[in-house]
Short mmCIF file of C-alpha atoms in Angstrom, two decimals:
data_model
loop_
_atom_site.label_atom_id
_atom_site.label_comp_id
_atom_site.label_asym_id
_atom_site.label_seq_id
_atom_site.Cartn_x
_atom_site.Cartn_y
_atom_site.Cartn_z
CA MET A 1 33.90 42.25 -36.52
CA ALA A 2 33.74 41.94 -32.75
CA SER A 3 33.41 45.07 -30.68
CA GLY A 4 32.23 46.13 -27.25
CA ASP A 5 28.90 47.42 -28.62
CA ASN A 6 28.07 44.16 -30.40
CA PRO A 7 25.69 42.06 -28.25
CA ARG A 8 26.90 38.77 -29.82
CA LEU A 9 30.61 38.17 -29.35
CA PRO A 10 32.57 35.20 -30.76
CA LEU A 11 34.87 33.49 -28.30
CA THR A 12 37.98 31.57 -29.37
CA SER A 13 40.60 29.76 -27.34
CA GLY A 14 43.49 27.29 -27.23
CA ALA A 15 44.46 24.46 -29.47
CA SER A 16 41.13 23.84 -31.19
CA PRO A 17 38.72 26.57 -32.14
CA ILE A 18 35.51 27.13 -30.20
CA VAL A 19 32.75 29.00 -31.93
CA LYS A 20 30.34 30.09 -29.21
CA TYR A 21 27.86 32.94 -29.17
CA THR A 22 26.41 34.26 -25.94
CA GLU A 23 24.11 37.12 -25.20
CA MET A 24 25.27 39.86 -22.89
CA ARG A 25 23.07 39.77 -19.79
CA SER A 26 23.31 41.11 -16.32
CA GLN A 27 24.45 38.77 -13.56
CA SER A 28 21.11 38.91 -11.79
CA GLU A 29 19.21 37.55 -14.78
CA ALA A 30 18.53 33.89 -15.37
CA PRO A 31 20.92 31.90 -17.56
CA SER A 32 20.26 31.96 -21.27
CA THR A 33 18.47 28.99 -22.74
CA ALA A 34 19.68 29.52 -26.32
CA ILE A 35 20.86 26.38 -28.11
CA THR A 36 24.53 26.66 -29.01
CA MET A 37 26.87 24.51 -31.04
CA THR A 38 30.16 24.02 -29.26
CA THR A 39 33.37 22.29 -30.23
CA MET A 40 34.97 21.26 -26.94
CA PRO A 41 38.73 21.98 -26.64
CA THR A 42 41.22 19.21 -26.19
CA SER A 43 43.00 21.16 -23.44
CA PRO A 44 41.87 23.97 -21.14
CA PRO A 45 42.68 27.53 -22.22
CA PRO A 46 45.58 29.25 -20.57
CA PHE A 47 44.89 31.06 -17.33
CA SER A 48 44.17 34.71 -17.95
CA THR A 49 44.80 37.40 -15.37
CA SER A 50 42.85 40.03 -17.26
CA THR A 51 40.47 42.05 -15.13
CA ASP A 52 38.79 43.93 -17.94
CA PRO A 53 35.19 44.63 -16.89
CA ASN A 54 34.11 44.71 -20.52
CA GLN A 55 35.23 41.15 -21.04
CA PRO A 56 32.14 38.96 -21.73
CA LYS A 57 31.18 36.25 -19.22
CA THR A 58 30.69 32.80 -20.66
CA HIS A 59 29.25 30.96 -17.67
CA ASN A 60 25.72 32.28 -18.22
CA ASN A 61 25.38 29.81 -21.09
CA LEU A 62 24.03 26.34 -20.43
CA SER A 63 26.62 24.59 -22.57
CA VAL A 64 29.58 25.24 -20.28
CA ASN A 65 32.34 22.73 -19.93
CA ALA A 66 33.89 21.44 -16.73
CA TYR A 67 36.79 23.89 -16.87
CA GLU A 68 34.49 26.92 -17.04
CA LEU A 69 32.24 25.43 -14.32
CA ARG A 70 35.17 25.29 -11.87
CA ARG A 71 36.04 28.94 -12.39
CA ILE A 72 32.64 30.41 -11.40
CA SER A 73 31.31 30.98 -7.91
CA THR A 74 29.54 28.33 -5.86
CA GLN A 75 26.13 30.00 -6.02
CA GLU A 76 26.24 30.41 -9.79
CA ARG A 77 27.49 26.82 -10.13
CA ARG A 78 24.48 25.60 -8.11
CA VAL A 79 22.11 27.57 -10.34
CA ILE A 80 23.69 26.12 -13.46
CA LYS A 81 23.53 22.59 -12.08
CA LYS A 82 19.85 22.96 -11.21
CA THR A 83 19.08 24.46 -14.61
CA LEU A 84 21.16 21.95 -16.54
CA MET A 85 18.67 19.09 -16.74
CA ALA A 86 21.06 16.98 -18.80
CA ASN A 87 23.17 16.42 -15.66
CA VAL A 88 21.45 13.17 -14.68
CA GLY A 89 24.14 12.19 -12.18
CA TYR A 90 23.61 15.35 -10.14
CA ARG A 91 19.86 14.81 -10.06
CA LEU A 92 20.17 11.16 -9.00
CA ALA A 93 22.60 12.02 -6.20
CA LYS A 94 20.36 14.86 -5.01
CA ARG A 95 17.32 12.59 -5.10
CA LYS A 96 19.08 9.90 -3.04
CA GLU A 97 20.15 12.48 -0.46
CA LEU A 98 16.61 13.85 -0.18
CA HIS A 99 15.17 10.35 0.26
CA ILE A 100 17.58 9.68 3.13
CA GLN A 101 16.65 12.99 4.78
CA ARG A 102 12.93 12.26 4.41
CA ARG A 103 13.39 8.81 5.97
CA VAL A 104 15.26 10.24 8.97
CA ILE A 105 12.64 12.95 9.51
CA GLY A 106 9.87 10.33 9.25
CA ASP A 107 11.56 8.21 11.93
CA ILE A 108 11.84 11.19 14.29
CA MET A 109 8.19 12.12 13.70
CA CYS A 110 7.07 8.54 14.40
CA PHE A 111 9.05 8.48 17.65
CA LEU A 112 7.62 11.81 18.84
CA GLY A 113 4.06 10.80 17.94
CA ILE A 114 4.21 7.48 19.80
CA LEU A 115 5.95 9.14 22.77
CA GLY A 116 3.13 11.69 23.06
CA ILE A 117 0.48 8.94 22.96
CA ILE A 118 2.25 6.93 25.68
CA LEU A 119 2.61 9.98 27.96
CA MET A 120 -1.05 10.84 27.40
CA ILE A 121 -2.18 7.34 28.41
CA ILE A 122 0.04 7.39 31.52
CA GLU A 123 -1.29 10.77 32.66
CA ASN A 124 -4.92 9.76 32.17
CA GLU A 125 -4.50 6.39 33.86
CA LEU A 126 -3.02 8.05 36.94
CA THR A 127 -6.10 10.25 37.09
CA PHE A 128 -8.57 7.44 36.44
CA ASN A 129 -7.09 5.28 39.22
CA LEU A 130 -7.15 8.19 41.72
CA VAL A 131 -3.36 8.06 42.06
CA ASP A 132 -2.99 11.65 40.93
CA HIS A 133 -5.20 14.55 39.87
CA LYS A 134 -4.96 17.34 37.35
CA ASP A 135 -3.61 20.03 39.68
CA THR A 136 -0.38 18.32 40.75
CA THR A 137 3.09 19.17 39.51
CA PHE A 138 3.65 15.72 38.02
CA SER A 139 0.54 15.99 35.86
CA LEU A 140 1.55 19.47 34.69
CA PHE A 141 5.06 18.18 33.89
CA ILE A 142 3.71 15.33 31.74
CA LYS A 143 1.38 17.67 29.88
CA ALA A 144 4.19 20.18 29.33
CA THR A 145 6.32 17.35 27.88
CA ILE A 146 3.47 16.40 25.55
CA THR A 147 3.14 20.03 24.46
CA PHE A 148 6.90 20.28 23.77
CA THR A 149 6.90 17.09 21.67
CA THR A 150 3.82 18.35 19.82
CA ILE A 151 5.56 21.62 18.91
CA LEU A 152 8.55 19.68 17.58
CA LEU A 153 6.23 17.32 15.68
CA VAL A 154 4.34 20.18 13.99
CA GLY A 155 7.61 21.80 12.94
CA LEU A 156 8.86 18.52 11.50
CA VAL A 157 5.60 18.14 9.56
CA PHE A 158 6.34 21.30 7.57
CA TYR A 159 10.00 20.32 7.11
CA TYR A 160 8.99 16.83 5.92
CA HIS A 161 6.68 18.26 3.27
CA ARG A 162 9.39 20.70 2.17
CA ILE A 163 11.68 17.73 1.49
CA ASP A 164 8.80 15.97 -0.27
CA LEU A 165 8.33 18.99 -2.53
CA ASN A 166 12.05 19.01 -3.34
CA ILE A 167 11.88 15.32 -4.31
CA TYR A 168 8.93 16.08 -6.56
CA CYS A 169 10.87 18.91 -8.20
CA VAL A 170 13.90 16.70 -8.81
CA ASP A 171 11.77 13.89 -10.26
CA ASN A 172 9.90 16.23 -12.62
CA SER A 173 12.82 18.58 -13.49
CA ILE A 174 11.24 21.62 -11.83
CA ASP A 175 13.49 24.50 -10.82
CA ASP A 176 11.31 26.15 -8.17
CA TRP A 177 9.55 24.16 -5.42
CA ARG A 178 6.74 26.70 -5.26
CA ILE A 179 5.46 25.44 -8.60
CA ALA A 180 4.53 22.11 -6.98
CA LEU A 181 2.79 23.79 -4.02
CA THR A 182 -0.84 23.53 -5.11
CA ARG A 183 -3.96 24.25 -3.08
CA THR A 184 -4.54 20.55 -2.47
CA LYS A 185 -1.00 20.16 -1.16
CA ILE A 186 -1.39 23.20 1.12
CA PHE A 187 -4.66 21.84 2.51
CA ALA A 188 -3.06 18.41 3.13
CA ILE A 189 -0.12 20.00 4.98
CA LEU A 190 -2.36 22.17 7.15
CA PHE A 191 -4.68 19.25 7.90
CA GLU A 192 -1.76 17.05 8.96
CA ALA A 193 -0.39 19.83 11.15
CA PHE A 194 -3.83 20.25 12.75
CA ILE A 195 -4.07 16.50 13.47
CA CYS A 196 -0.63 16.51 15.11
CA MET A 197 -1.46 19.69 17.04
CA ILE A 198 -4.33 18.20 19.08
CA HIS A 199 -3.17 17.22 22.58
CA PRO A 200 -4.21 17.77 26.23
CA ILE A 201 -2.98 21.21 27.21
CA PRO A 202 -1.43 21.88 30.65
CA GLY A 203 -4.01 22.98 33.19
CA HIS A 204 -7.38 21.93 34.52
CA PHE A 205 -10.36 22.79 32.32
CA LEU A 206 -13.85 21.33 32.74
CA VAL A 207 -16.54 20.70 30.16
CA GLU A 208 -20.14 19.61 30.55
CA TRP A 209 -20.65 15.88 30.09
CA SER A 210 -24.21 14.64 29.77
CA SER A 211 -25.95 11.43 28.79
CA GLN A 212 -29.44 10.01 28.90
CA TYR A 213 -28.27 7.39 31.43
CA VAL A 214 -26.83 9.98 33.82
CA LYS A 215 -29.88 11.87 35.10
CA LYS A 216 -30.27 11.78 38.86
CA VAL A 217 -28.07 10.95 41.79
CA GLU A 218 -29.22 9.57 45.09
CA THR A 219 -29.15 11.77 48.14
CA SER A 220 -26.33 9.70 49.60
CA PHE A 221 -23.73 10.79 47.06
CA ASN A 222 -20.71 8.73 48.11
CA PHE A 223 -18.29 9.04 45.22
CA ASN A 224 -14.75 10.43 45.03
CA HIS A 225 -14.20 12.61 41.97
CA PRO A 226 -11.22 11.20 40.03
CA HIS A 227 -10.29 14.58 38.53
CA ARG A 228 -10.22 16.58 41.79
CA PRO A 229 -8.02 16.43 44.88
CA PRO A 230 -9.03 13.80 47.46
CA ILE A 231 -11.46 14.79 50.17
CA SER A 232 -9.89 15.88 53.42
CA ASP A 233 -10.02 13.67 56.44
CA SER A 234 -12.19 16.18 58.28
CA LEU A 235 -15.14 15.25 56.13
CA THR A 236 -14.94 11.55 56.99
CA THR A 237 -16.23 10.23 60.30
CA PRO A 238 -15.74 6.59 61.35
CA THR A 239 -18.91 4.74 62.32
CA LEU A 240 -18.93 1.48 64.23
CA LEU A 241 -21.53 -0.94 62.91
CA ASN A 242 -21.49 -4.68 63.81
CA SER A 243 -17.83 -4.53 64.86
CA THR A 244 -16.85 -3.14 61.45
CA ILE A 245 -15.39 0.31 60.84
CA ILE A 246 -17.11 1.95 57.85
CA LEU A 247 -15.97 5.28 56.45
CA THR A 248 -18.99 7.31 55.39
CA THR A 249 -18.31 10.38 53.31
CA GLN A 250 -20.54 13.26 54.29
CA ILE A 251 -20.97 15.47 51.26
CA LYS A 252 -23.69 17.95 50.63
CA PRO A 253 -25.92 16.57 47.90
CA PRO A 254 -26.04 18.57 44.71
CA GLU A 255 -28.89 20.86 43.85
CA ASN A 256 -31.73 19.60 41.72
CA ASP A 257 -30.76 21.87 38.82
CA ASP A 258 -27.22 20.46 38.66
CA ILE A 259 -28.14 16.80 39.02
CA SER A 260 -28.56 16.18 35.28
CA GLN A 261 -25.24 17.87 34.46
CA TYR A 262 -21.75 16.69 35.24
CA TYR A 263 -18.42 18.30 34.51
CA VAL A 264 -15.29 16.39 33.47
CA PRO A 265 -11.89 17.62 32.25
CA ILE A 266 -11.44 18.49 28.58
CA ASP A 267 -8.38 16.22 28.51
CA VAL A 268 -10.46 13.21 27.44
CA MET A 269 -11.81 15.08 24.43
CA LEU A 270 -8.28 16.15 23.48
CA SER A 271 -6.66 12.79 24.23
CA LEU A 272 -8.65 10.51 21.94
CA PRO A 273 -7.76 12.39 18.70
CA MET A 274 -4.09 11.81 19.52
CA PHE A 275 -4.51 8.25 18.27
CA CYS A 276 -4.75 9.76 14.78
CA ARG A 277 -0.98 10.21 15.04
CA LEU A 278 -0.65 6.50 14.34
CA TYR A 279 -0.63 7.39 10.66
CA LEU A 280 3.05 8.19 11.30
CA VAL A 281 3.58 4.47 11.92
CA CYS A 282 2.06 3.76 8.51
CA ARG A 283 4.41 6.34 6.96
CA PHE A 284 7.32 4.71 8.81
CA ILE A 285 6.40 1.33 7.26
CA MET A 286 6.14 2.90 3.81
CA LEU A 287 9.49 4.72 3.98
CA HIS A 288 11.32 1.62 5.23
CA SER A 289 9.74 -0.72 2.70
CA HIS A 290 12.10 -2.41 0.24
CA LEU A 291 9.82 -1.29 -2.60
CA VAL A 292 10.54 2.37 -1.80
CA ARG A 293 14.22 1.98 -0.94
CA ASP A 294 15.12 -0.20 -3.93
CA ALA A 295 16.08 1.85 -7.00
CA SER A 296 15.26 -0.97 -9.42
CA SER A 297 11.72 -1.33 -8.02
CA GLN A 298 11.13 2.40 -8.36
CA SER A 299 12.41 2.32 -11.94
CA ILE A 300 9.98 -0.47 -12.78
CA GLY A 301 7.19 1.51 -11.10
CA TYR A 302 8.01 4.62 -13.12
CA LEU A 303 8.01 2.64 -16.35
CA ASN A 304 4.61 1.12 -15.52
CA ARG A 305 3.19 4.38 -14.11
CA VAL A 306 2.72 2.94 -10.62
CA SER A 307 3.42 5.23 -7.68
CA PHE A 308 4.69 3.62 -4.47
CA THR A 309 2.16 5.16 -2.12
CA PHE A 310 0.97 3.80 1.21
CA PRO A 311 -2.13 1.99 -0.22
CA PHE A 312 0.07 0.15 -2.74
CA ILE A 313 2.57 -0.84 -0.02
CA ILE A 314 -0.20 -2.08 2.30
CA LYS A 315 -1.85 -4.09 -0.48
CA SER A 316 1.48 -5.70 -1.35
CA TYR A 317 2.08 -6.62 2.31
CA ILE A 318 -1.46 -8.01 2.67
CA LYS A 319 -0.93 -10.05 -0.51
CA ARG A 320 2.31 -11.48 0.87
CA ARG A 321 1.42 -12.02 4.53
CA PRO A 322 -2.35 -11.69 5.01
CA ALA A 323 -2.49 -13.48 8.36
CA LEU A 324 0.23 -11.33 9.97
CA CYS A 325 -1.28 -8.07 8.70
CA LEU A 326 -4.80 -8.98 9.85
CA THR A 327 -3.58 -10.09 13.28
CA SER A 328 -1.57 -6.90 13.78
CA PHE A 329 -4.55 -4.77 12.77
CA CYS A 330 -6.93 -6.58 15.13
CA ILE A 331 -4.53 -6.39 18.10
CA THR A 332 -3.88 -2.67 17.56
CA THR A 333 -7.61 -1.96 17.26
CA PHE A 334 -8.25 -4.06 20.38
CA PHE A 335 -5.95 -2.00 22.64
CA ILE A 336 -6.90 1.40 21.21
CA ALA A 337 -10.67 0.87 21.25
CA SER A 338 -10.64 -0.73 24.74
CA TRP A 339 -8.78 2.18 26.28
CA ALA A 340 -10.84 4.75 24.38
CA MET A 341 -14.05 3.14 25.62
CA ARG A 342 -12.69 3.22 29.17
CA ALA A 343 -11.78 6.89 28.87
CA CYS A 344 -15.08 7.90 27.24
CA ASP A 345 -17.53 5.95 29.34
CA PHE A 346 -17.92 7.87 32.59
CA ASN A 347 -20.66 7.62 35.18
CA VAL A 348 -21.07 9.68 38.34
CA LYS A 349 -21.86 6.54 40.35
CA ARG A 350 -19.00 4.25 39.28
CA GLY A 351 -16.55 6.62 37.56
CA HIS A 352 -14.68 5.43 34.50
CA MET A 353 -15.38 1.97 33.17
CA PRO A 354 -12.86 -0.65 34.37
CA LEU A 355 -10.40 -1.86 31.76
CA LEU A 356 -11.62 -5.46 31.92
CA ASP A 357 -15.22 -4.35 31.33
CA ALA A 358 -14.07 -2.14 28.45
CA THR A 359 -12.19 -5.09 26.95
CA TRP A 360 -15.25 -7.33 27.24
CA LEU A 361 -17.45 -4.64 25.68
CA PHE A 362 -14.98 -4.30 22.79
CA ILE A 363 -15.00 -8.05 22.17
CA ILE A 364 -18.77 -8.39 22.07
CA SER A 365 -19.02 -5.27 19.89
CA PHE A 366 -16.20 -6.33 17.54
CA THR A 367 -17.71 -9.78 17.03
CA THR A 368 -21.23 -8.21 16.68
CA ILE A 369 -22.62 -10.46 19.47
CA GLY A 370 -23.93 -7.83 21.87
CA TYR A 371 -25.01 -9.65 25.04
CA GLY A 372 -26.15 -6.43 26.70
CA ASP A 373 -24.65 -7.20 30.11
CA ILE A 374 -22.35 -4.16 29.77
CA VAL A 375 -23.50 -1.09 27.87
CA PRO A 376 -21.87 2.33 27.37
CA SER A 377 -23.39 5.14 29.42
CA THR A 378 -22.24 8.12 27.30
CA TYR A 379 -22.69 9.17 23.71
CA CYS A 380 -18.92 9.01 23.21
CA GLY A 381 -18.90 5.39 24.38
CA ARG A 382 -21.80 4.59 22.09
CA ALA A 383 -19.94 6.09 19.13
CA ILE A 384 -16.83 4.03 19.85
CA ALA A 385 -18.93 0.86 20.24
CA ALA A 386 -20.62 1.54 16.87
CA ILE A 387 -17.29 2.16 15.13
CA THR A 388 -15.92 -1.02 16.71
CA GLY A 389 -18.85 -3.03 15.34
CA ILE A 390 -18.33 -1.65 11.82
CA ILE A 391 -14.60 -2.43 11.96
CA GLY A 392 -15.45 -5.93 13.22
CA VAL A 393 -17.67 -6.58 10.19
CA PHE A 394 -14.88 -5.60 7.77
CA ALA A 395 -12.31 -7.60 9.76
CA THR A 396 -14.56 -10.66 9.60
CA ALA A 397 -14.82 -10.31 5.83
CA LEU A 398 -11.02 -10.07 5.58
CA LEU A 399 -10.69 -13.10 7.87
CA VAL A 400 -12.93 -15.17 5.59
CA ALA A 401 -10.84 -14.10 2.57
CA VAL A 402 -7.59 -15.00 4.35
CA ILE A 403 -8.89 -18.41 5.44
CA SER A 404 -10.14 -19.20 1.94
CA GLN A 405 -6.76 -18.19 0.52
CA LYS A 406 -4.95 -20.40 3.02
CA LEU A 407 -7.20 -23.38 2.22
CA GLU A 408 -6.74 -22.98 -1.53
CA LEU A 409 -4.51 -25.59 -3.17
CA THR A 410 -1.37 -24.54 -4.96
CA ARG A 411 -0.82 -25.30 -8.62
CA SER A 412 1.28 -28.41 -7.97
CA GLU A 413 -1.12 -29.66 -5.29
CA LYS A 414 -4.05 -29.09 -7.64
CA TYR A 415 -2.33 -31.09 -10.39
CA VAL A 416 -1.63 -33.99 -8.01
CA HIS A 417 -5.19 -33.91 -6.63
CA ASN A 418 -6.76 -33.89 -10.09
CA PHE A 419 -4.45 -36.66 -11.30
CA VAL A 420 -5.28 -38.91 -8.34
CA ALA A 421 -9.00 -38.18 -8.67
CA SER A 422 -8.96 -38.94 -12.39
CA ILE A 423 -7.18 -42.27 -11.77
CA GLU A 424 -9.75 -43.25 -9.14
CA LEU A 425 -12.64 -42.35 -11.43
CA ALA A 426 -11.07 -44.32 -14.28
CA LYS A 427 -10.75 -47.39 -12.04
CA ALA A 428 -14.36 -47.04 -10.86
CA HIS A 429 -15.53 -46.65 -14.47
CA LYS A 430 -13.76 -49.86 -15.51
CA HIS A 431 -15.19 -51.72 -12.53
CA GLN A 432 -18.76 -50.63 -13.22
CA ALA A 433 -18.36 -51.30 -16.94
CA ALA A 434 -17.31 -54.85 -16.09
CA ASN A 435 -20.36 -55.17 -13.83
CA VAL A 436 -22.58 -54.03 -16.68
CA VAL A 437 -21.16 -56.75 -18.92
CA LYS A 438 -21.36 -59.37 -16.19
CA TYR A 439 -24.93 -58.65 -15.15
CA GLY A 440 -25.98 -58.25 -18.75
CA TRP A 441 -24.84 -61.81 -19.53
CA LYS A 442 -26.53 -63.03 -16.34
CA VAL A 443 -29.84 -61.39 -17.26
CA TRP A 444 -29.67 -62.96 -20.73
CA TYR A 445 -28.87 -66.37 -19.26
CA LEU A 446 -31.70 -66.25 -16.68
CA ARG A 447 -34.17 -65.05 -19.29
CA ARG A 448 -33.44 -68.14 -21.40
CA LYS A 449 -33.94 -70.39 -18.37
CA GLY A 450 -37.51 -69.28 -18.09
CA THR A 451 -39.63 -68.53 -15.05
CA SER A 452 -37.96 -71.07 -12.77
CA ARG A 453 -35.48 -68.47 -11.52
CA PHE A 454 -37.62 -65.36 -11.52
CA ILE A 455 -36.21 -63.90 -8.26
CA GLN A 456 -32.58 -64.23 -9.43
CA TYR A 457 -33.58 -62.62 -12.73
CA ILE A 458 -35.08 -59.61 -10.93
CA GLN A 459 -31.98 -59.22 -8.73
CA ALA A 460 -29.61 -59.43 -11.71
CA GLN A 461 -31.66 -56.90 -13.66
CA ARG A 462 -31.63 -54.50 -10.66
CA LYS A 463 -27.83 -54.76 -10.37
CA LEU A 464 -27.49 -54.19 -14.11
CA LEU A 465 -29.51 -50.97 -13.96
CA THR A 466 -27.58 -49.84 -10.88
CA SER A 467 -24.26 -50.39 -12.67
CA ILE A 468 -25.46 -48.45 -15.72
CA HIS A 469 -26.53 -45.54 -13.48
CA LEU A 470 -23.16 -45.56 -11.70
CA VAL A 471 -21.32 -45.52 -15.05
CA ARG A 472 -23.28 -42.42 -16.08
CA ASN A 473 -22.51 -40.68 -12.76
CA ILE A 474 -18.81 -41.48 -13.08
CA LYS A 475 -18.72 -40.03 -16.60
CA GLN A 476 -20.40 -36.85 -15.35
CA ARG A 477 -17.86 -36.52 -12.51
CA GLN A 478 -15.02 -36.98 -15.00
CA ARG A 479 -16.41 -34.16 -17.15
CA LYS A 480 -16.68 -31.86 -14.10
CA LEU A 481 -13.11 -32.70 -13.09
CA ALA A 482 -11.87 -31.86 -16.57
CA ASP A 483 -13.76 -28.56 -16.50
CA ASN A 484 -12.36 -27.63 -13.08
CA HIS A 485 -8.87 -28.52 -14.21
CA VAL A 486 -8.95 -25.75 -16.81
CA ASN A 487 -8.45 -22.37 -15.10
CA LEU A 488 -7.20 -18.96 -16.14
CA LEU A 489 -3.59 -20.05 -15.76
CA GLU A 490 -4.15 -23.01 -18.03
CA LEU A 491 -5.84 -20.80 -20.61
CA PHE A 492 -2.91 -18.41 -20.44
CA THR A 493 -0.48 -21.30 -20.91
CA VAL A 494 -2.42 -22.62 -23.90
CA GLN A 495 -2.63 -19.13 -25.39
CA ARG A 496 1.10 -18.61 -24.92
CA SER A 497 1.95 -21.96 -26.53
CA THR A 498 -0.46 -21.24 -29.38
CA SER A 499 1.12 -17.83 -29.92
CA ALA A 500 4.58 -19.41 -29.95
CA VAL A 501 3.48 -22.01 -32.51
CA THR A 502 1.84 -19.29 -34.62
CA ASP A 503 4.98 -17.15 -34.54
CA GLU A 504 7.12 -20.12 -35.48
CA THR A 505 4.77 -21.00 -38.34
CA SER A 506 4.78 -17.42 -39.61
CA GLN A 507 8.59 -17.37 -39.51
CA ARG A 508 8.69 -20.60 -41.49
CA VAL A 509 6.24 -19.21 -44.04
CA ILE A 510 8.37 -16.08 -44.41
CA SER A 511 11.53 -18.12 -44.86
CA MET A 512 9.73 -20.34 -47.39
CA GLU A 513 8.57 -17.28 -49.32
CA GLN A 514 12.14 -16.01 -49.38
CA LYS A 515 13.36 -19.36 -50.68
CA ILE A 516 10.62 -19.43 -53.31
CA ASN A 517 11.59 -15.93 -54.42
CA LYS A 518 15.21 -17.05 -54.74
CA VAL A 519 14.11 -20.08 -56.78
CA GLU A 520 12.07 -17.80 -59.03
CA ASP A 521 15.09 -15.55 -59.51
CA LYS A 522 17.22 -18.56 -60.39
CA LEU A 523 14.59 -19.81 -62.86
CA ILE A 524 14.46 -16.39 -64.46
CA GLU A 525 18.25 -16.45 -64.80
CA VAL A 526 18.13 -19.98 -66.27
CA ASN A 527 15.41 -18.92 -68.70
CA GLN A 528 17.46 -15.92 -69.74
CA GLY A 529 20.50 -18.14 -70.21
CA MET A 530 18.48 -20.56 -72.31
CA LEU A 531 17.27 -17.72 -74.49
CA ASN A 532 20.82 -16.45 -74.95
CA LEU A 533 21.99 -19.97 -75.79
CA GLN A 534 19.17 -20.32 -78.30
CA ASP A 535 20.17 -17.07 -79.97
CA LYS A 536 23.78 -18.17 -80.19
CA LEU A 537 22.78 -21.53 -81.67
CA ASN A 538 20.62 -19.80 -84.25
CA LEU A 539 23.55 -17.60 -85.25
CA LEU A 540 25.80 -20.62 -85.60
CA LEU A 541 23.22 -22.43 -87.71
CA ASP A 542 22.85 -19.37 -89.95
CA ARG A 543 26.61 -19.20 -90.47
CA ILE A 544 26.79 -22.92 -91.23
CA ILE A 545 23.98 -22.65 -93.75
CA LYS A 546 25.62 -19.68 -95.45
CA ARG A 547 28.88 -21.59 -95.88
#
């Protein structure tokens, strides 16, 4: 009997009975996960205006129908939908929406990262070419813009990973995203935020820059500092020498203690790590790949336990278009390493390395030639030259693999080539076999003639031996051609055909066994009929004898 004190209350309604038991819980608790057996009604129950607080609530159960789901609040409906893992349509729609959001956020992050790199290069080039210096308003404005884009980029990094965690929760039927937030994931998020955070800050800060090549400066120190304001005109005095006006800069030479040390802005040290933001371009390629956007491809990947990560996408692109991928990689490395070498290599006598010299140094380092006509004068330049040489070695290995793949014959071309080669060898074999027969008869004929034609006999015997040797070589080449014709694909084809023949034979054997069993059953029936007939004949004979 149902009462208000009973914790399990039966609920009935409408045209068809519903037997449903729910536990009385508070609204703040999680929905019950008890398995219930429900007979769904053919029509919704009549609307009830009862406001009895003791009336039990049925929406805390997981097995709620659509009518009950419409009557609860939006927040409770969202909780039930997230908890109800059988609602596959809701999960698929949520997953598609999250993928679109992640793609949009990835595009914005890629744009901000590339914009910061471009502004950084512009600001440094203006300083290197003595067009501007670090204390002007324009330089401060560019750096402030870079800082603003960096703040937005770091914020989007955390938001991107939040969406990524939500996708992981939807794919693995996890209710709370904090379950997927492991220590490895936290470290990866913080490391990515740290990489995106590095940028040249507004202001003018100097750092000591030393190298074993920069030790002493001559007493006539005639060099304009690229990172300081230009020298005033009061320090320059025109001198007339051989009808030519020469501007000589009169600067007090540095002290002996400061000669081996030189100070440059910290912007160079903070600018080069900004190229690490190019990983956002790789993420942009991955998110816009057809393998990631196509639902059928993802389903096949899930069935085969293959995750569509960036290494898999890059390997698939390299497999499809190796020449385009290798060319793009080499061109990108060329521009980045050339500019980085120009920014790093600084000398108090000549300033920053010219871009053409940096390009030439990159080429001879990338190809591992190393003429030695241009060498880096700082440890930073040496490091970039060493990294460029290592990348050049790997790029050369990839280039050899790409060229060998391009020169490889296709299956149809290989069949045609082998067929033509086999025909040519067969013709040569017939020709040399005919020569063997011809010169063999000639040797026999000249031997019977005696010693009168000794020279012709020697020549005929030499040609006979040569023809025999050529026949053996042709046979050996035919065997090698037959061995090269059989590859892994041919073995797979033979194995597949053999398996098909084996399956067909086994099916025939099974059908034959079934037929034999049927014949045995028929023979048994015939034998039984013959025995019954024999018994009946014996009875008839006994009756005839008795009469």
